[in-house]
PDB file of C-alpha atoms in Angstrom:
ATOM      1  CA  MET J 270     -72.416 -72.027-115.018  1.00 42.00           C
ATOM      2  CA  ASP J 271     -68.826 -73.210-114.512  1.00 43.00           C
ATOM      3  CA  GLU J 272     -67.427 -75.235-111.634  1.00 41.00           C
ATOM      4  CA  ASN J 273     -66.141 -72.171-109.782  1.00 39.00           C
ATOM      5  CA  SER J 274     -69.548 -70.487-109.880  1.00 40.00           C
ATOM      6  CA  GLU J 275     -71.216 -73.644-108.578  1.00 43.00           C
ATOM      7  CA  ARG J 276     -68.781 -73.752-105.684  1.00 33.00           C
ATOM      8  CA  PHE J 277     -69.391 -70.083-104.858  1.00 38.00           C
ATOM      9  CA  TRP J 278     -73.145 -70.435-104.623  1.00 43.00           C
ATOM     10  CA  ALA J 279     -72.919 -73.670-102.668  1.00 36.00           C
ATOM     11  CA  THR J 280     -70.568 -72.288-100.014  1.00 34.00           C
ATOM     12  CA  ALA J 281     -71.543 -68.622 -99.784  1.00 42.00           C
ATOM     13  CA  GLU J 282     -72.721 -67.676 -96.311  1.00 45.00           C
ATOM     14  CA  PRO J 283     -76.520 -67.223 -96.334  1.00 44.00           C
ATOM     15  CA  THR J 284     -78.190 -63.979 -95.358  1.00 46.00           C
ATOM     16  CA  VAL J 285     -81.074 -64.709 -92.991  1.00 46.00           C
ATOM     17  CA  PHE J 286     -83.086 -61.996 -91.232  1.00 48.00           C
ATOM     18  CA  GLN J 287     -84.774 -62.668 -87.887  1.00 57.00           C
ATOM     19  CA  ASP J 288     -86.574 -59.313 -87.827  1.00 73.00           C
ATOM     20  CA  PRO J 289     -86.742 -57.292 -91.055  1.00 84.00           C
ATOM     21  CA  PRO J 290     -84.175 -54.476 -91.154  1.00 92.00           C
ATOM     22  CA  PRO J 291     -85.665 -50.987 -91.558  1.00 92.00           C
ATOM     23  CA  ALA J 292     -85.021 -50.879 -95.312  1.00 93.00           C
ATOM     24  CA  VAL J 293     -86.835 -54.176 -95.835  1.00 96.00           C
ATOM     25  CA  ALA J 294     -89.709 -53.342 -93.490  1.00 96.00           C
ATOM     26  CA  ALA J 295     -90.357 -49.975 -95.149  1.00 96.00           C
ATOM     27  CA  ALA J 296     -90.257 -51.486 -98.631  1.00 98.00           C
ATOM     28  CA  ARG J 297     -92.633 -54.281 -97.674  1.00 97.00           C
ATOM     29  CA  GLU J 298     -95.111 -51.834 -96.164  1.00 97.00           C
ATOM     30  CA  SER J 299     -95.132 -49.569 -99.236  1.00 97.00           C
ATOM     31  CA  LEU J 300     -95.363 -52.417-101.711  1.00 97.00           C
ATOM     32  CA  GLY J 301     -98.228 -53.972 -99.791  1.00 95.00           C
ATOM     33  CA  SER J 302    -100.211 -50.740 -99.575  1.00 96.00           C
ATOM     34  CA  VAL J 303     -99.253 -48.605-102.591  1.00 96.00           C
ATOM     35  CA  GLY J 304     -97.547 -51.074-104.922  1.00 97.00           C
ATOM     36  CA  VAL J 305     -94.324 -49.099-105.345  1.00 98.00           C
ATOM     37  CA  HIS J 306     -91.342 -48.050-103.245  1.00 98.00           C
ATOM     38  CA  LEU J 307     -88.099 -46.153-103.822  1.00 98.00           C
ATOM     39  CA  ILE J 308     -85.151 -46.963-101.559  1.00 98.00           C
ATOM     40  CA  PRO J 309     -82.607 -44.101-101.521  1.00 98.00           C
ATOM     41  CA  ALA J 310     -79.054 -44.913-102.525  1.00 98.00           C
ATOM     42  CA  ALA J 311     -77.602 -44.245 -99.071  1.00 97.00           C
ATOM     43  CA  THR J 312     -80.092 -46.668 -97.502  1.00 97.00           C
ATOM     44  CA  VAL J 313     -79.309 -49.375-100.061  1.00 97.00           C
ATOM     45  CA  ARG J 314     -75.558 -48.996 -99.591  1.00 97.00           C
ATOM     46  CA  SER J 315     -75.905 -49.074 -95.813  1.00 96.00           C
ATOM     47  CA  HIS J 316     -78.096 -52.181 -95.947  1.00 95.00           C
ATOM     48  CA  LEU J 317     -75.726 -53.980 -98.318  1.00 95.00           C
ATOM     49  CA  GLY J 318     -72.628 -52.825 -96.444  1.00 95.00           C
ATOM     50  CA  THR J 319     -70.902 -51.632 -99.610  1.00 93.00           C
ATOM     51  CA  GLY J 320     -68.250 -48.968 -99.947  1.00 93.00           C
ATOM     52  CA  GLU J 321     -66.872 -47.191-102.989  1.00 93.00           C
ATOM     53  CA  GLU J 322     -64.434 -50.000-103.811  1.00 95.00           C
ATOM     54  CA  GLU J 323     -67.125 -52.698-103.862  1.00 96.00           C
ATOM     55  CA  TRP J 324     -69.475 -50.538-105.900  1.00 96.00           C
ATOM     56  CA  ALA J 325     -66.779 -49.631-108.449  1.00 96.00           C
ATOM     57  CA  ARG J 326     -65.975 -53.329-108.865  1.00 97.00           C
ATOM     58  CA  PHE J 327     -69.640 -54.130-109.398  1.00 98.00           C
ATOM     59  CA  ALA J 328     -70.090 -51.314-111.933  1.00 98.00           C
ATOM     60  CA  MET J 329     -67.190 -52.659-114.017  1.00 98.00           C
ATOM     61  CA  HIS J 330     -69.349 -55.604-115.094  1.00 98.00           C
ATOM     62  CA  TRP J 331     -71.332 -53.158-117.246  1.00 98.00           C
ATOM     63  CA  GLU J 332     -68.207 -52.738-119.401  1.00 98.00           C
ATOM     64  CA  ASP J 333     -68.630 -56.375-120.485  1.00 97.00           C
ATOM     65  CA  LEU J 334     -72.160 -56.450-121.913  1.00 97.00           C
ATOM     66  CA  SER J 335     -73.274 -57.521-125.394  1.00 94.00           C
ATOM     67  CA  GLN J 336     -75.420 -55.827-128.021  1.00 89.00           C
ATOM     68  CA  ASP J 337     -79.176 -56.341-127.727  1.00 83.00           C
ATOM     69  CA  PRO J 338     -80.064 -57.192-131.352  1.00 76.00           C
ATOM     70  CA  TYR J 339     -83.828 -56.895-130.747  1.00 68.00           C
ATOM     71  CA  ALA J 340     -83.530 -53.314-129.479  1.00 68.00           C
ATOM     72  CA  ALA J 341     -81.142 -52.492-132.324  1.00 60.00           C
ATOM     73  CA  GLU J 342     -83.846 -53.465-134.836  1.00 67.00           C
ATOM     74  CA  ARG J 343     -85.914 -50.604-133.395  1.00 64.00           C
ATOM     75  CA  GLY J 344     -83.101 -48.071-133.430  1.00 65.00           C
ATOM     76  CA  THR J 345     -82.039 -48.273-129.769  1.00 72.00           C
ATOM     77  CA  CYS J 346     -78.469 -48.962-128.708  1.00 79.00           C
ATOM     78  CA  ARG J 347     -78.884 -51.210-125.689  1.00 86.00           C
ATOM     79  CA  LEU J 348     -76.340 -53.592-124.222  1.00 94.00           C
ATOM     80  CA  ARG J 349     -77.294 -56.397-121.870  1.00 92.00           C
ATOM     81  CA  ARG J 350     -76.847 -59.929-120.585  1.00 96.00           C
ATOM     82  CA  TYR J 351     -79.345 -62.270-118.965  1.00 94.00           C
ATOM     83  CA  GLY J 352     -79.484 -65.079-116.426  1.00 95.00           C
ATOM     84  CA  GLN J 353     -81.746 -66.550-113.774  1.00 95.00           C
ATOM     85  CA  PHE J 354     -81.461 -67.973-110.283  1.00 98.00           C
ATOM     86  CA  SER J 355     -83.531 -69.782-107.717  1.00 98.00           C
ATOM     87  CA  LEU J 356     -83.704 -68.057-104.339  1.00 98.00           C
ATOM     88  CA  THR J 357     -84.900 -69.349-100.979  1.00 97.00           C
ATOM     89  CA  PRO J 358     -85.210 -66.306 -98.669  1.00 93.00           C
ATOM     90  CA  ALA J 359     -85.620 -68.343 -95.478  1.00 91.00           C
ATOM     91  CA  THR J 360     -82.167 -69.891 -95.849  1.00 92.00           C
ATOM     92  CA  GLY J 361     -80.438 -67.452 -98.191  1.00 90.00           C
ATOM     93  CA  GLU J 362     -79.762 -70.277-100.638  1.00 95.00           C
ATOM     94  CA  MET J 363     -79.316 -69.046-104.201  1.00 96.00           C
ATOM     95  CA  ALA J 364     -78.416 -71.165-107.215  1.00 97.00           C
ATOM     96  CA  GLN J 365     -77.846 -70.251-110.837  1.00 97.00           C
ATOM     97  CA  LEU J 366     -80.245 -71.951-113.259  1.00 96.00           C
ATOM     98  CA  PRO J 367     -79.453 -73.174-116.783  1.00 94.00           C
ATOM     99  CA  ASP J 368     -79.397 -70.596-119.543  1.00 87.00           C
ATOM    100  CA  THR J 369     -82.706 -70.340-121.402  1.00 85.00           C
ATOM    101  CA  PRO J 370     -84.270 -67.850-123.847  1.00 75.00           C
ATOM    102  CA  PHE J 371     -86.017 -64.883-122.287  1.00 66.00           C
ATOM    103  CA  VAL J 372     -89.797 -64.849-122.706  1.00 72.00           C
ATOM    104  CA  GLN J 373     -92.188 -62.339-121.125  1.00 60.00           C
ATOM    105  CA  PRO J 374     -95.482 -64.023-120.206  1.00 64.00           C
ATOM    106  CA  ASP J 375     -99.131 -62.977-120.280  1.00 59.00           C
ATOM    107  CA  ARG J 376     -98.693 -60.833-123.405  1.00 59.00           C
ATOM    108  CA  SER J 377     -97.051 -58.258-121.123  1.00 54.00           C
ATOM    109  CA  ASN J 378     -94.669 -56.935-123.798  1.00 55.00           C
ATOM    110  CA  LEU J 379     -96.570 -56.259-127.017  1.00 55.00           C
ATOM    111  CA  LEU J 380     -93.328 -55.724-128.957  1.00 54.00           C
ATOM    112  CA  TYR J 381     -92.306 -59.323-128.451  1.00 57.00           C
ATOM    113  CA  VAL J 382     -95.475 -61.403-128.114  1.00 55.00           C
ATOM    114  CA  ASP J 383     -94.552 -65.099-128.131  1.00 60.00           C
ATOM    115  CA  VAL J 384     -90.957 -64.273-129.091  1.00 68.00           C
ATOM    116  CA  ASP J 385     -88.084 -66.196-127.489  1.00 68.00           C
ATOM    117  CA  ARG J 386     -85.299 -63.664-127.145  1.00 72.00           C
ATOM    118  CA  HIS J 387     -81.769 -65.017-126.915  1.00 83.00           C
ATOM    119  CA  PHE J 388     -79.211 -62.949-124.996  1.00 85.00           C
ATOM    120  CA  GLU J 389     -75.626 -63.572-124.009  1.00 91.00           C
ATOM    121  CA  PRO J 390     -75.391 -65.190-120.549  1.00 96.00           C
ATOM    122  CA  LEU J 391     -74.097 -63.486-117.433  1.00 97.00           C
ATOM    123  CA  THR J 392     -70.324 -63.617-117.099  1.00 97.00           C
ATOM    124  CA  ASP J 393     -68.758 -65.872-114.475  1.00 97.00           C
ATOM    125  CA  ALA J 394     -67.259 -62.796-112.786  1.00 98.00           C
ATOM    126  CA  PHE J 395     -70.679 -61.155-112.500  1.00 98.00           C
ATOM    127  CA  VAL J 396     -72.300 -64.312-111.122  1.00 97.00           C
ATOM    128  CA  ALA J 397     -69.547 -64.638-108.529  1.00 97.00           C
ATOM    129  CA  ASP J 398     -69.722 -61.017-107.359  1.00 97.00           C
ATOM    130  CA  PRO J 399     -70.945 -60.995-103.723  1.00 96.00           C
ATOM    131  CA  LEU J 400     -72.846 -57.762-104.322  1.00 97.00           C
ATOM    132  CA  LEU J 401     -75.129 -59.462-106.849  1.00 98.00           C
ATOM    133  CA  ARG J 402     -76.066 -62.063-104.279  1.00 96.00           C
ATOM    134  CA  SER J 403     -76.710 -59.393-101.652  1.00 96.00           C
ATOM    135  CA  VAL J 404     -79.016 -57.462-103.973  1.00 98.00           C
ATOM    136  CA  VAL J 405     -81.042 -60.520-104.971  1.00 97.00           C
ATOM    137  CA  SER J 406     -81.280 -61.619-101.343  1.00 96.00           C
ATOM    138  CA  LEU J 407     -82.646 -58.189-100.375  1.00 97.00           C
ATOM    139  CA  LEU J 408     -85.263 -58.464-103.116  1.00 97.00           C
ATOM    140  CA  GLY J 409     -86.293 -61.915-101.929  1.00 97.00           C
ATOM    141  CA  HIS J 410     -87.094 -60.603 -98.468  1.00 95.00           C
ATOM    142  CA  VAL J 411     -88.934 -57.591 -99.863  1.00 97.00           C
ATOM    143  CA  ALA J 412     -91.012 -59.786-102.185  1.00 97.00           C
ATOM    144  CA  GLY J 413     -92.456 -61.559 -99.163  1.00 94.00           C
ATOM    145  CA  ALA J 414     -94.877 -58.643 -98.858  1.00 95.00           C
ATOM    146  CA  LEU J 415     -96.468 -59.710-102.149  1.00 97.00           C
ATOM    147  CA  ASP J 416     -96.429 -63.508-101.928  1.00 96.00           C
ATOM    148  CA  SER J 417     -95.453 -66.056 -99.292  1.00 93.00           C
ATOM    149  CA  ALA J 418     -93.502 -68.170-101.783  1.00 96.00           C
ATOM    150  CA  ALA J 419     -90.883 -70.406-100.206  1.00 96.00           C
ATOM    151  CA  CYS J 420     -88.727 -70.155-103.343  1.00 97.00           C
ATOM    152  CA  TRP J 421     -88.451 -67.500-106.045  1.00 98.00           C
ATOM    153  CA  ILE J 422     -87.140 -67.379-109.600  1.00 96.00           C
ATOM    154  CA  ALA J 423     -84.990 -64.273-110.013  1.00 98.00           C
ATOM    155  CA  LYS J 424     -84.385 -63.105-113.574  1.00 96.00           C
ATOM    156  CA  VAL J 425     -81.374 -60.815-113.756  1.00 97.00           C
ATOM    157  CA  HIS J 426     -80.754 -58.272-116.521  1.00 96.00           C
ATOM    158  CA  PRO J 427     -77.756 -55.909-116.457  1.00 97.00           C
ATOM    159  CA  PHE J 428     -78.607 -53.159-118.987  1.00 95.00           C
ATOM    160  CA  ARG J 429     -76.733 -50.260-120.558  1.00 96.00           C
ATOM    161  CA  VAL J 430     -78.683 -47.800-122.724  1.00 95.00           C
ATOM    162  CA  VAL J 431     -76.577 -45.502-124.924  1.00 95.00           C
ATOM    163  CA  ALA J 432     -77.470 -42.197-126.604  1.00 95.00           C
ATOM    164  CA  THR J 433     -75.377 -40.082-128.964  1.00 92.00           C
ATOM    165  CA  ALA J 434     -75.653 -36.558-130.363  1.00 89.00           C
ATOM    166  CA  GLY J 435     -78.868 -35.971-132.231  1.00 84.00           C
ATOM    167  CA  GLY J 436     -80.432 -39.151-130.906  1.00 88.00           C
ATOM    168  CA  GLU J 437     -81.867 -40.698-127.803  1.00 91.00           C
ATOM    169  CA  GLY J 438     -81.620 -43.965-125.932  1.00 92.00           C
ATOM    170  CA  GLN J 439     -84.821 -45.797-125.062  1.00 90.00           C
ATOM    171  CA  PRO J 440     -84.655 -47.744-121.777  1.00 91.00           C
ATOM    172  CA  THR J 441     -88.202 -49.039-122.394  1.00 87.00           C
ATOM    173  CA  PRO J 442     -88.951 -48.986-126.138  1.00 84.00           C
ATOM    174  CA  GLU J 443     -92.192 -50.848-125.413  1.00 82.00           C
ATOM    175  CA  GLY J 444     -93.493 -47.837-123.462  1.00 85.00           C
ATOM    176  CA  ARG J 445     -95.675 -48.208-120.399  1.00 90.00           C
ATOM    177  CA  HIS J 446     -95.865 -51.921-119.641  1.00 90.00           C
ATOM    178  CA  ARG J 447     -95.779 -54.848-117.224  1.00 90.00           C
ATOM    179  CA  ASP J 448     -93.131 -57.554-117.125  1.00 91.00           C
ATOM    180  CA  GLY J 449     -95.537 -60.365-116.253  1.00 90.00           C
ATOM    181  CA  VAL J 450     -93.861 -61.058-112.885  1.00 94.00           C
ATOM    182  CA  THR J 451     -94.570 -60.434-109.191  1.00 97.00           C
ATOM    183  CA  LEU J 452     -91.823 -57.980-108.203  1.00 98.00           C
ATOM    184  CA  VAL J 453     -89.867 -55.820-110.627  1.00 98.00           C
ATOM    185  CA  SER J 454     -86.858 -53.802-109.506  1.00 98.00           C
ATOM    186  CA  SER J 455     -84.456 -51.341-111.084  1.00 98.00           C
ATOM    187  CA  LEU J 456     -81.112 -50.622-109.392  1.00 98.00           C
ATOM    188  CA  LEU J 457     -79.157 -47.697-110.794  1.00 98.00           C
ATOM    189  CA  VAL J 458     -75.524 -48.687-111.203  1.00 98.00           C
ATOM    190  CA  SER J 459     -74.217 -45.574-112.952  1.00 98.00           C
ATOM    191  CA  ARG J 460     -75.132 -42.862-115.421  1.00 97.00           C
ATOM    192  CA  ASN J 461     -72.769 -40.665-117.394  1.00 97.00           C
ATOM    193  CA  ASN J 462     -73.437 -37.493-119.399  1.00 97.00           C
ATOM    194  CA  ALA J 463     -77.140 -38.356-119.437  1.00 97.00           C
ATOM    195  CA  SER J 464     -80.285 -36.285-119.102  1.00 97.00           C
ATOM    196  CA  GLY J 465     -83.728 -37.856-118.888  1.00 97.00           C
ATOM    197  CA  GLY J 466     -84.224 -41.465-117.900  1.00 97.00           C
ATOM    198  CA  ARG J 467     -87.108 -40.707-115.541  1.00 98.00           C
ATOM    199  CA  SER J 468     -88.757 -43.806-114.097  1.00 98.00           C
ATOM    200  CA  THR J 469     -92.512 -43.753-113.561  1.00 98.00           C
ATOM    201  CA  VAL J 470     -94.848 -46.337-112.048  1.00 98.00           C
ATOM    202  CA  PHE J 471     -98.541 -46.110-112.885  1.00 97.00           C
ATOM    203  CA  ALA J 472    -101.774 -47.545-111.586  1.00 97.00           C
ATOM    204  CA  PRO J 473    -103.446 -49.792-114.201  1.00 92.00           C
ATOM    205  CA  ASP J 474    -106.098 -47.140-114.872  1.00 90.00           C
ATOM    206  CA  GLY J 475    -103.514 -44.443-115.601  1.00 86.00           C
ATOM    207  CA  PRO J 476    -102.604 -42.256-112.576  1.00 95.00           C
ATOM    208  CA  GLU J 477     -98.939 -41.934-111.607  1.00 97.00           C
ATOM    209  CA  LEU J 478     -98.036 -43.651-108.353  1.00 98.00           C
ATOM    210  CA  LEU J 479     -94.399 -42.539-108.296  1.00 98.00           C
ATOM    211  CA  SER J 480     -92.056 -40.728-110.673  1.00 98.00           C
ATOM    212  CA  ALA J 481     -88.334 -40.240-110.044  1.00 98.00           C
ATOM    213  CA  THR J 482     -85.058 -39.903-111.896  1.00 98.00           C
ATOM    214  CA  LEU J 483     -82.620 -42.449-110.521  1.00 98.00           C
ATOM    215  CA  ASP J 484     -79.510 -40.308-110.538  1.00 96.00           C
ATOM    216  CA  GLU J 485     -77.486 -41.622-107.586  1.00 97.00           C
ATOM    217  CA  PRO J 486     -75.849 -45.049-107.945  1.00 97.00           C
ATOM    218  CA  ALA J 487     -77.524 -47.649-105.687  1.00 98.00           C
ATOM    219  CA  SER J 488     -80.995 -46.032-105.900  1.00 98.00           C
ATOM    220  CA  LEU J 489     -83.471 -48.908-106.012  1.00 98.00           C
ATOM    221  CA  LEU J 490     -86.998 -48.704-107.426  1.00 98.00           C
ATOM    222  CA  LEU J 491     -89.425 -51.531-106.604  1.00 98.00           C
ATOM    223  CA  SER J 492     -92.968 -52.173-107.821  1.00 98.00           C
ATOM    224  CA  ASP J 493     -95.685 -54.807-107.629  1.00 98.00           C
ATOM    225  CA  ASP J 494     -95.798 -55.789-111.282  1.00 96.00           C
ATOM    226  CA  ARG J 495     -99.134 -57.573-110.911  1.00 95.00           C
ATOM    227  CA  HIS J 496    -100.964 -54.326-110.149  1.00 96.00           C
ATOM    228  CA  THR J 497     -98.869 -51.563-111.742  1.00 97.00           C
ATOM    229  CA  LEU J 498     -97.324 -50.489-115.038  1.00 95.00           C
ATOM    230  CA  HIS J 499     -93.923 -48.871-115.467  1.00 95.00           C
ATOM    231  CA  GLY J 500     -91.816 -47.050-118.014  1.00 95.00           C
ATOM    232  CA  VAL J 501     -88.652 -44.953-118.350  1.00 96.00           C
ATOM    233  CA  SER J 502     -88.266 -41.813-120.441  1.00 97.00           C
ATOM    234  CA  PRO J 503     -85.491 -41.598-123.088  1.00 96.00           C
ATOM    235  CA  ILE J 504     -81.979 -40.414-122.256  1.00 97.00           C
ATOM    236  CA  ARG J 505     -80.003 -37.838-124.236  1.00 96.00           C
ATOM    237  CA  PRO J 506     -76.418 -36.545-123.916  1.00 97.00           C
ATOM    238  CA  LEU J 507     -75.865 -33.501-121.743  1.00 96.00           C
ATOM    239  CA  ASP J 508     -72.700 -32.814-123.750  1.00 96.00           C
ATOM    240  CA  PRO J 509     -73.505 -33.705-127.373  1.00 95.00           C
ATOM    241  CA  SER J 510     -69.827 -34.265-128.149  1.00 95.00           C
ATOM    242  CA  ARG J 511     -69.820 -37.353-125.959  1.00 96.00           C
ATOM    243  CA  PRO J 512     -72.154 -40.358-125.746  1.00 95.00           C
ATOM    244  CA  ALA J 513     -74.457 -40.784-122.769  1.00 97.00           C
ATOM    245  CA  HIS J 514     -75.184 -44.013-120.990  1.00 96.00           C
ATOM    246  CA  ARG J 515     -77.441 -45.268-118.209  1.00 97.00           C
ATOM    247  CA  ASP J 516     -76.540 -48.526-116.446  1.00 98.00           C
ATOM    248  CA  VAL J 517     -79.134 -50.402-114.410  1.00 98.00           C
ATOM    249  CA  LEU J 518     -79.647 -53.851-112.966  1.00 98.00           C
ATOM    250  CA  VAL J 519     -83.219 -54.986-113.575  1.00 97.00           C
ATOM    251  CA  THR J 520     -84.206 -57.991-111.487  1.00 98.00           C
ATOM    252  CA  THR J 521     -87.640 -59.588-111.449  1.00 97.00           C
ATOM    253  CA  LEU J 522     -89.022 -62.193-109.063  1.00 98.00           C
ATOM    254  CA  THR J 523     -91.802 -64.746-109.529  1.00 96.00           C
ATOM    255  CA  PRO J 524     -92.746 -67.669-107.258  1.00 97.00           C
ATOM    256  CA  ALA J 525     -90.976 -70.862-108.274  1.00 94.00           C
TER     257      ALA J 525
END
C-alpha cells in the first residue's frame, strides 16, 4: 500500500449507523434465519448513494486485472486481483493489510488444498475508490447478524471470467463449495454478451436455498458461508463472434 492509499484510509469519513437502514436490516434478518439474501441492484445503489458516473468509474477497475494462472491450468480464462483489509464496523475504520498469498482454510476448496495462491495485488486506484469502501462497510454491518466481532478481516477479489465461441467460462471451477469464511458476498459489476452465470446457494445437505442470475449491475448476493454451499454456472457468449465476460466483486469476511 503506498503513502497516498494510507492517507486515504486514515482520513476517510467513517460510515456509522445508529439504526440499521432498511437494506441492512433486511439482509441481517434473512442471513440470520435462512442463511442467504439477495439485495436488488436498485436497493444497493440507493444505499450506497451511487449514480451512473460513480458506477462506471468503479467498473473501469475490471479493465486492469491480471491473469489467474491457477484457473488457466484448468482451462478457464479468469482475471483477478486480491487484497485484504481490516474493518471495524462500529467506527467505520478500514485499513489495508499487507499483501499475502491467498489460502482457503478448512479444506474448503478441494482444488487447492494447502496451496498458497499468489495473485497480483489490488491497484492503488481501486483501493482508493470510495465505492469500494462503501461496499465493504455495508458488508461489515450485515455480517453483524452472524457474529458480534468488533473487527473483521475483509478479503477482496475483483474477478472477470471470460468465455469465447465454442467454449465456456467457469466462475467456480471447484463446483459447489464453501470459502471457509463467515460471510461471502458477490456483487455484480457488469456482464457483457453473456448467458448463464446463475448463482445458487445450497443447504449443506443439498436443497437449494436461493438461485438467481445476477444480471443487473450492483446486484448483491450474500450467504452465511459457515452453513451453506455456493456455486455459479458457466457463462457462454450470446453472440459467438464476440467474447463474453462476467465481472464481479467477491468479498469475504471473517472475525479478526
